[in-house]
Amino acid sequence: MPQTLPDQVTDLRPGAEEFPLMIVLSIIYPCNFGCPNCPYTDGNSEIRKFYRERSGELFPVELWNKIAREAGPYKAWLRCTGGGEPMLHVNMVEMIEYAKEQGARVWLNTNGSMFGPTPALRSKLDRVIRAGIDLIEFSMDAGDPQTYALVRPPRGGPPSDAQAWWDRMVGNVKAALELRKTHKQGTRVVVSIIRQELIEGKLDDAVKFWLEEIGVDDVITRKFLSWDDNTSINLGTALDKHLYAANPTERKEACVWPFERLNVDTLGRIALCGQDISFRTSEQFPNANDVSIKEIWQGEAFNWYRRMHLEGRGAECWPCRGCSAWLAGVRDWKYGWLNVLKKSGDHLQEVMRRDLGVEVEIFQPPARKAG
């Protein structure tokens, strides 16, 4: 992998020369929600059917442990996401505990439903926080009950009581904030909101609600993604109508994804990037069940993509040449996950000092290199 990048890329992520900074793992494909703009929701794609037919709905514990052992010495991030709700995985708590024992960092994307309010569910939240999980991202997409019932309904239809549905999920976020104080853990608690049409005119109030009334460490406002021909999602439901309106046919700036992260699905397949949610690029890479993540990361296929992007020829590559997110500038070197870590980490430290008078140990990303 190149040690330096040309002038148009001025902030190479330190530490990714040997091993990805982040491994994005598709933990599960079934879900208990039916979000209308989720690329995996029935009617938006056939992806869940694909994995169901191949007995690949859950990430194998053995493969998780293999990857966690390899990621630990590098302090790499294991990002738990996928086509469904990760906490529906019957072994997810133990998997997080194991990864933390190995020294890996864990970022959990969750709808929050499996963290309460019953004692059995709350114990899951308690255990992952006691284990030292680094960040819990609650995908909320709203700041009020009525909008939440539209953007985050249960699978099968709207909730019978929108207020009760909302209160339950907000209560789980509050519980996470309290439990990290109880255990004096450096767990960042953030909320994410997709910039979709259903939240038009309400986004600012939603951000204010989560930051000021609930006190989360940060609110991530995510761009609306089409996932290209992986799904049939209508770009007209994006909040930012202009985002993909006049995409260029090529782009000289290198996409950041092949330089910092790697995606693994429940079958051990590798995808070039997170835009390829169908893992169609997996045929170009070895399977994670057979070889190490390090071998894949430093392998011929990834290095070919990197060279092409560094030479300004990314648009000659498949599937990059049709990637709406890269061409629109969504996947670029200012993409904000490291900014999220910095902002949320600062807030977390402030809260723990103010409320408990303690310092908690957390990872803060290194400063970016100057160009």
PDB file of N, CA, C and O in Angstrom, residues 163-213:
ATOM      1  N   GLN A 163     -46.352   7.286  20.574  1.00  0.00           N
ATOM      2  CA  GLN A 163     -45.691   7.856  21.747  1.00  0.00           C
ATOM      3  C   GLN A 163     -44.995   6.776  22.568  1.00  0.00           C
ATOM      4  O   GLN A 163     -43.851   6.959  23.001  1.00  0.00           O
ATOM      5  N   ALA A 164     -45.670   5.658  22.790  1.00  0.00           N
ATOM      6  CA  ALA A 164     -45.067   4.570  23.566  1.00  0.00           C
ATOM      7  C   ALA A 164     -43.868   3.982  22.840  1.00  0.00           C
ATOM      8  O   ALA A 164     -42.843   3.646  23.460  1.00  0.00           O
ATOM      9  N   TRP A 165     -43.960   3.845  21.519  1.00  0.00           N
ATOM     10  CA  TRP A 165     -42.858   3.342  20.696  1.00  0.00           C
ATOM     11  C   TRP A 165     -41.641   4.252  20.827  1.00  0.00           C
ATOM     12  O   TRP A 165     -40.510   3.798  21.026  1.00  0.00           O
ATOM     13  N   TRP A 166     -41.873   5.536  20.764  1.00  0.00           N
ATOM     14  CA  TRP A 166     -40.823   6.546  20.896  1.00  0.00           C
ATOM     15  C   TRP A 166     -40.222   6.548  22.303  1.00  0.00           C
ATOM     16  O   TRP A 166     -38.999   6.539  22.465  1.00  0.00           O
ATOM     17  N   ASP A 167     -41.079   6.553  23.302  1.00  0.00           N
ATOM     18  CA  ASP A 167     -40.603   6.613  24.683  1.00  0.00           C
ATOM     19  C   ASP A 167     -39.704   5.428  25.019  1.00  0.00           C
ATOM     20  O   ASP A 167     -38.715   5.570  25.752  1.00  0.00           O
ATOM     21  N   ARG A 168     -40.053   4.267  24.488  1.00  0.00           N
ATOM     22  CA  ARG A 168     -39.245   3.079  24.753  1.00  0.00           C
ATOM     23  C   ARG A 168     -37.829   3.256  24.212  1.00  0.00           C
ATOM     24  O   ARG A 168     -36.859   2.964  24.903  1.00  0.00           O
ATOM     25  N   MET A 169     -37.711   3.743  22.978  1.00  0.00           N
ATOM     26  CA  MET A 169     -36.391   3.883  22.366  1.00  0.00           C
ATOM     27  C   MET A 169     -35.580   5.013  23.005  1.00  0.00           C
ATOM     28  O   MET A 169     -34.388   4.871  23.245  1.00  0.00           O
ATOM     29  N   VAL A 170     -36.239   6.120  23.290  1.00  0.00           N
ATOM     30  CA  VAL A 170     -35.535   7.219  23.966  1.00  0.00           C
ATOM     31  C   VAL A 170     -35.059   6.754  25.338  1.00  0.00           C
ATOM     32  O   VAL A 170     -33.951   7.087  25.779  1.00  0.00           O
ATOM     33  N   GLY A 171     -35.879   5.969  26.018  1.00  0.00           N
ATOM     34  CA  GLY A 171     -35.503   5.445  27.319  1.00  0.00           C
ATOM     35  C   GLY A 171     -34.257   4.579  27.259  1.00  0.00           C
ATOM     36  O   GLY A 171     -33.432   4.590  28.191  1.00  0.00           O
ATOM     37  N   ASN A 172     -34.077   3.844  26.166  1.00  0.00           N
ATOM     38  CA  ASN A 172     -32.892   3.005  26.036  1.00  0.00           C
ATOM     39  C   ASN A 172     -31.633   3.841  25.822  1.00  0.00           C
ATOM     40  O   ASN A 172     -30.552   3.487  26.306  1.00  0.00           O
ATOM     41  N   VAL A 173     -31.759   4.939  25.091  1.00  0.00           N
ATOM     42  CA  VAL A 173     -30.616   5.847  24.925  1.00  0.00           C
ATOM     43  C   VAL A 173     -30.244   6.468  26.277  1.00  0.00           C
ATOM     44  O   VAL A 173     -29.064   6.537  26.643  1.00  0.00           O
ATOM     45  N   LYS A 174     -31.254   6.900  27.016  1.00  0.00           N
ATOM     46  CA  LYS A 174     -30.992   7.468  28.342  1.00  0.00           C
ATOM     47  C   LYS A 174     -30.313   6.438  29.244  1.00  0.00           C
ATOM     48  O   LYS A 174     -29.404   6.782  30.025  1.00  0.00           O
ATOM     49  N   ALA A 175     -30.747   5.199  29.155  1.00  0.00           N
ATOM     50  CA  ALA A 175     -30.162   4.144  29.982  1.00  0.00           C
ATOM     51  C   ALA A 175     -28.689   3.951  29.661  1.00  0.00           C
ATOM     52  O   ALA A 175     -27.868   3.727  30.564  1.00  0.00           O
ATOM     53  N   ALA A 176     -28.331   4.040  28.389  1.00  0.00           N
ATOM     54  CA  ALA A 176     -26.929   3.907  28.004  1.00  0.00           C
ATOM     55  C   ALA A 176     -26.089   5.025  28.617  1.00  0.00           C
ATOM     56  O   ALA A 176     -24.967   4.788  29.106  1.00  0.00           O
ATOM     57  N   LEU A 177     -26.621   6.235  28.610  1.00  0.00           N
ATOM     58  CA  LEU A 177     -25.891   7.367  29.192  1.00  0.00           C
ATOM     59  C   LEU A 177     -25.706   7.188  30.698  1.00  0.00           C
ATOM     60  O   LEU A 177     -24.652   7.537  31.253  1.00  0.00           O
ATOM     61  N   GLU A 178     -26.709   6.643  31.363  1.00  0.00           N
ATOM     62  CA  GLU A 178     -26.608   6.430  32.808  1.00  0.00           C
ATOM     63  C   GLU A 178     -25.682   5.269  33.142  1.00  0.00           C
ATOM     64  O   GLU A 178     -24.887   5.349  34.093  1.00  0.00           O
ATOM     65  N   LEU A 179     -25.763   4.190  32.382  1.00  0.00           N
ATOM     66  CA  LEU A 179     -24.946   3.009  32.686  1.00  0.00           C
ATOM     67  C   LEU A 179     -23.456   3.276  32.485  1.00  0.00           C
ATOM     68  O   LEU A 179     -22.623   2.731  33.201  1.00  0.00           O
ATOM     69  N   ARG A 180     -23.123   4.111  31.530  1.00  0.00           N
ATOM     70  CA  ARG A 180     -21.690   4.397  31.368  1.00  0.00           C
ATOM     71  C   ARG A 180     -21.155   5.184  32.562  1.00  0.00           C
ATOM     72  O   ARG A 180     -19.984   5.063  32.919  1.00  0.00           O
ATOM     73  N   LYS A 181     -22.027   5.991  33.188  1.00  0.00           N
ATOM     74  CA  LYS A 181     -21.611   6.666  34.418  1.00  0.00           C
ATOM     75  C   LYS A 181     -21.501   5.671  35.561  1.00  0.00           C
ATOM     76  O   LYS A 181     -20.546   5.703  36.348  1.00  0.00           O
ATOM     77  N   THR A 182     -22.486   4.789  35.667  1.00  0.00           N
ATOM     78  CA  THR A 182     -22.461   3.780  36.735  1.00  0.00           C
ATOM     79  C   THR A 182     -21.178   2.977  36.699  1.00  0.00           C
ATOM     80  O   THR A 182     -20.555   2.713  37.747  1.00  0.00           O
ATOM     81  N   HIS A 183     -20.759   2.587  35.489  1.00  0.00           N
ATOM     82  CA  HIS A 183     -19.570   1.741  35.343  1.00  0.00           C
ATOM     83  C   HIS A 183     -18.305   2.545  35.041  1.00  0.00           C
ATOM     84  O   HIS A 183     -17.237   1.957  34.848  1.00  0.00           O
ATOM     85  N   LYS A 184     -18.453   3.877  34.975  1.00  0.00           N
ATOM     86  CA  LYS A 184     -17.309   4.764  34.692  1.00  0.00           C
ATOM     87  C   LYS A 184     -16.551   4.303  33.443  1.00  0.00           C
ATOM     88  O   LYS A 184     -15.330   4.183  33.434  1.00  0.00           O
ATOM     89  N   GLN A 185     -17.318   4.071  32.390  1.00  0.00           N
ATOM     90  CA  GLN A 185     -16.749   3.587  31.146  1.00  0.00           C
ATOM     91  C   GLN A 185     -16.697   4.694  30.092  1.00  0.00           C
ATOM     92  O   GLN A 185     -17.541   5.588  30.065  1.00  0.00           O
ATOM     93  N   GLY A 186     -15.719   4.600  29.223  1.00  0.00           N
ATOM     94  CA  GLY A 186     -15.552   5.569  28.152  1.00  0.00           C
ATOM     95  C   GLY A 186     -16.315   5.195  26.902  1.00  0.00           C
ATOM     96  O   GLY A 186     -15.751   5.201  25.795  1.00  0.00           O
ATOM     97  N   THR A 187     -17.576   4.886  27.053  1.00  0.00           N
ATOM     98  CA  THR A 187     -18.425   4.519  25.915  1.00  0.00           C
ATOM     99  C   THR A 187     -19.081   5.761  25.337  1.00  0.00           C
ATOM    100  O   THR A 187     -19.883   6.415  26.011  1.00  0.00           O
ATOM    101  N   ARG A 188     -18.748   6.084  24.119  1.00  0.00           N
ATOM    102  CA  ARG A 188     -19.429   7.180  23.446  1.00  0.00           C
ATOM    103  C   ARG A 188     -20.862   6.749  23.117  1.00  0.00           C
ATOM    104  O   ARG A 188     -21.081   5.620  22.666  1.00  0.00           O
ATOM    105  N   VAL A 189     -21.811   7.661  23.294  1.00  0.00           N
ATOM    106  CA  VAL A 189     -23.204   7.401  22.932  1.00  0.00           C
ATOM    107  C   VAL A 189     -23.622   8.483  21.948  1.00  0.00           C
ATOM    108  O   VAL A 189     -23.684   9.669  22.297  1.00  0.00           O
ATOM    109  N   VAL A 190     -23.879   8.081  20.708  1.00  0.00           N
ATOM    110  CA  VAL A 190     -24.252   9.039  19.676  1.00  0.00           C
ATOM    111  C   VAL A 190     -25.560   8.598  19.023  1.00  0.00           C
ATOM    112  O   VAL A 190     -25.965   7.444  19.118  1.00  0.00           O
ATOM    113  N   VAL A 191     -26.199   9.537  18.361  1.00  0.00           N
ATOM    114  CA  VAL A 191     -27.435   9.284  17.613  1.00  0.00           C
ATOM    115  C   VAL A 191     -27.176   9.669  16.164  1.00  0.00           C
ATOM    116  O   VAL A 191     -26.453  10.631  15.886  1.00  0.00           O
ATOM    117  N   SER A 192     -27.754   8.907  15.236  1.00  0.00           N
ATOM    118  CA  SER A 192     -27.630   9.259  13.821  1.00  0.00           C
ATOM    119  C   SER A 192     -29.008   9.525  13.219  1.00  0.00           C
ATOM    120  O   SER A 192     -30.012   8.935  13.624  1.00  0.00           O
ATOM    121  N   ILE A 193     -29.015  10.434  12.255  1.00  0.00           N
ATOM    122  CA  ILE A 193     -30.238  10.829  11.558  1.00  0.00           C
ATOM    123  C   ILE A 193     -29.943  10.878  10.066  1.00  0.00           C
ATOM    124  O   ILE A 193     -29.017  11.566   9.629  1.00  0.00           O
ATOM    125  N   ILE A 194     -30.708  10.122   9.288  1.00  0.00           N
ATOM    126  CA  ILE A 194     -30.580  10.150   7.829  1.00  0.00           C
ATOM    127  C   ILE A 194     -31.283  11.389   7.289  1.00  0.00           C
ATOM    128  O   ILE A 194     -32.407  11.697   7.675  1.00  0.00           O
ATOM    129  N   ARG A 195     -30.622  12.073   6.368  1.00  0.00           N
ATOM    130  CA  ARG A 195     -31.207  13.279   5.773  1.00  0.00           C
ATOM    131  C   ARG A 195     -32.215  12.865   4.698  1.00  0.00           C
ATOM    132  O   ARG A 195     -31.933  12.898   3.505  1.00  0.00           O
ATOM    133  N   GLN A 196     -33.405  12.457   5.158  1.00  0.00           N
ATOM    134  CA  GLN A 196     -34.452  11.993   4.255  1.00  0.00           C
ATOM    135  C   GLN A 196     -35.650  12.940   4.284  1.00  0.00           C
ATOM    136  O   GLN A 196     -35.825  13.731   5.209  1.00  0.00           O
ATOM    137  N   GLU A 197     -36.464  12.828   3.270  1.00  0.00           N
ATOM    138  CA  GLU A 197     -37.574  13.757   3.068  1.00  0.00           C
ATOM    139  C   GLU A 197     -38.526  13.798   4.264  1.00  0.00           C
ATOM    140  O   GLU A 197     -39.090  14.851   4.583  1.00  0.00           O
ATOM    141  N   LEU A 198     -38.714  12.690   4.931  1.00  0.00           N
ATOM    142  CA  LEU A 198     -39.672  12.618   6.033  1.00  0.00           C
ATOM    143  C   LEU A 198     -39.296  13.503   7.226  1.00  0.00           C
ATOM    144  O   LEU A 198     -40.133  13.765   8.089  1.00  0.00           O
ATOM    145  N   ILE A 199     -38.034  13.959   7.273  1.00  0.00           N
ATOM    146  CA  ILE A 199     -37.637  14.824   8.389  1.00  0.00           C
ATOM    147  C   ILE A 199     -37.484  16.278   7.948  1.00  0.00           C
ATOM    148  O   ILE A 199     -36.975  17.121   8.702  1.00  0.00           O
ATOM    149  N   GLU A 200     -37.963  16.593   6.768  1.00  0.00           N
ATOM    150  CA  GLU A 200     -37.859  17.968   6.259  1.00  0.00           C
ATOM    151  C   GLU A 200     -38.533  18.955   7.208  1.00  0.00           C
ATOM    152  O   GLU A 200     -39.650  18.734   7.670  1.00  0.00           O
ATOM    153  N   GLY A 201     -37.817  20.035   7.536  1.00  0.00           N
ATOM    154  CA  GLY A 201     -38.323  21.057   8.436  1.00  0.00           C
ATOM    155  C   GLY A 201     -38.210  20.712   9.909  1.00  0.00           C
ATOM    156  O   GLY A 201     -38.536  21.532  10.768  1.00  0.00           O
ATOM    157  N   LYS A 202     -37.733  19.494  10.216  1.00  0.00           N
ATOM    158  CA  LYS A 202     -37.653  19.047  11.609  1.00  0.00           C
ATOM    159  C   LYS A 202     -36.242  18.685  12.036  1.00  0.00           C
ATOM    160  O   LYS A 202     -36.024  18.347  13.204  1.00  0.00           O
ATOM    161  N   LEU A 203     -35.295  18.746  11.101  1.00  0.00           N
ATOM    162  CA  LEU A 203     -33.953  18.242  11.392  1.00  0.00           C
ATOM    163  C   LEU A 203     -33.264  19.037  12.496  1.00  0.00           C
ATOM    164  O   LEU A 203     -32.697  18.457  13.434  1.00  0.00           O
ATOM    165  N   ASP A 204     -33.302  20.344  12.431  1.00  0.00           N
ATOM    166  CA  ASP A 204     -32.620  21.165  13.433  1.00  0.00           C
ATOM    167  C   ASP A 204     -33.182  20.911  14.831  1.00  0.00           C
ATOM    168  O   ASP A 204     -32.430  20.813  15.810  1.00  0.00           O
ATOM    169  N   ASP A 205     -34.495  20.808  14.926  1.00  0.00           N
ATOM    170  CA  ASP A 205     -35.112  20.532  16.223  1.00  0.00           C
ATOM    171  C   ASP A 205     -34.734  19.150  16.741  1.00  0.00           C
ATOM    172  O   ASP A 205     -34.558  18.955  17.950  1.00  0.00           O
ATOM    173  N   ALA A 206     -34.610  18.189  15.825  1.00  0.00           N
ATOM    174  CA  ALA A 206     -34.226  16.834  16.229  1.00  0.00           C
ATOM    175  C   ALA A 206     -32.811  16.822  16.793  1.00  0.00           C
ATOM    176  O   ALA A 206     -32.548  16.214  17.834  1.00  0.00           O
ATOM    177  N   VAL A 207     -31.900  17.491  16.115  1.00  0.00           N
ATOM    178  CA  VAL A 207     -30.520  17.557  16.597  1.00  0.00           C
ATOM    179  C   VAL A 207     -30.469  18.222  17.967  1.00  0.00           C
ATOM    180  O   VAL A 207     -29.785  17.752  18.890  1.00  0.00           O
ATOM    181  N   LYS A 208     -31.211  19.309  18.115  1.00  0.00           N
ATOM    182  CA  LYS A 208     -31.244  20.026  19.390  1.00  0.00           C
ATOM    183  C   LYS A 208     -31.810  19.138  20.496  1.00  0.00           C
ATOM    184  O   LYS A 208     -31.302  19.130  21.630  1.00  0.00           O
ATOM    185  N   PHE A 209     -32.865  18.382  20.211  1.00  0.00           N
ATOM    186  CA  PHE A 209     -33.454  17.485  21.201  1.00  0.00           C
ATOM    187  C   PHE A 209     -32.421  16.495  21.725  1.00  0.00           C
ATOM    188  O   PHE A 209     -32.271  16.330  22.947  1.00  0.00           O
ATOM    189  N   TRP A 210     -31.710  15.838  20.829  1.00  0.00           N
ATOM    190  CA  TRP A 210     -30.775  14.800  21.265  1.00  0.00           C
ATOM    191  C   TRP A 210     -29.565  15.374  21.987  1.00  0.00           C
ATOM    192  O   TRP A 210     -29.090  14.792  22.971  1.00  0.00           O
ATOM    193  N   LEU A 211     -29.087  16.512  21.532  1.00  0.00           N
ATOM    194  CA  LEU A 211     -27.906  17.101  22.162  1.00  0.00           C
ATOM    195  C   LEU A 211     -28.230  17.775  23.491  1.00  0.00           C
ATOM    196  O   LEU A 211     -27.514  17.592  24.477  1.00  0.00           O
ATOM    197  N   GLU A 212     -29.317  18.545  23.518  1.00  0.00           N
ATOM    198  CA  GLU A 212     -29.588  19.374  24.682  1.00  0.00           C
ATOM    199  C   GLU A 212     -30.522  18.727  25.694  1.00  0.00           C
ATOM    200  O   GLU A 212     -30.309  18.845  26.902  1.00  0.00           O
ATOM    201  N   GLU A 213     -31.548  18.036  25.227  1.00  0.00           N
ATOM    202  CA  GLU A 213     -32.490  17.427  26.174  1.00  0.00           C
ATOM    203  C   GLU A 213     -32.018  16.059  26.667  1.00  0.00           C
ATOM    204  O   GLU A 213     -32.178  15.733  27.840  1.00  0.00           O
TER     205      GLU A 213
END
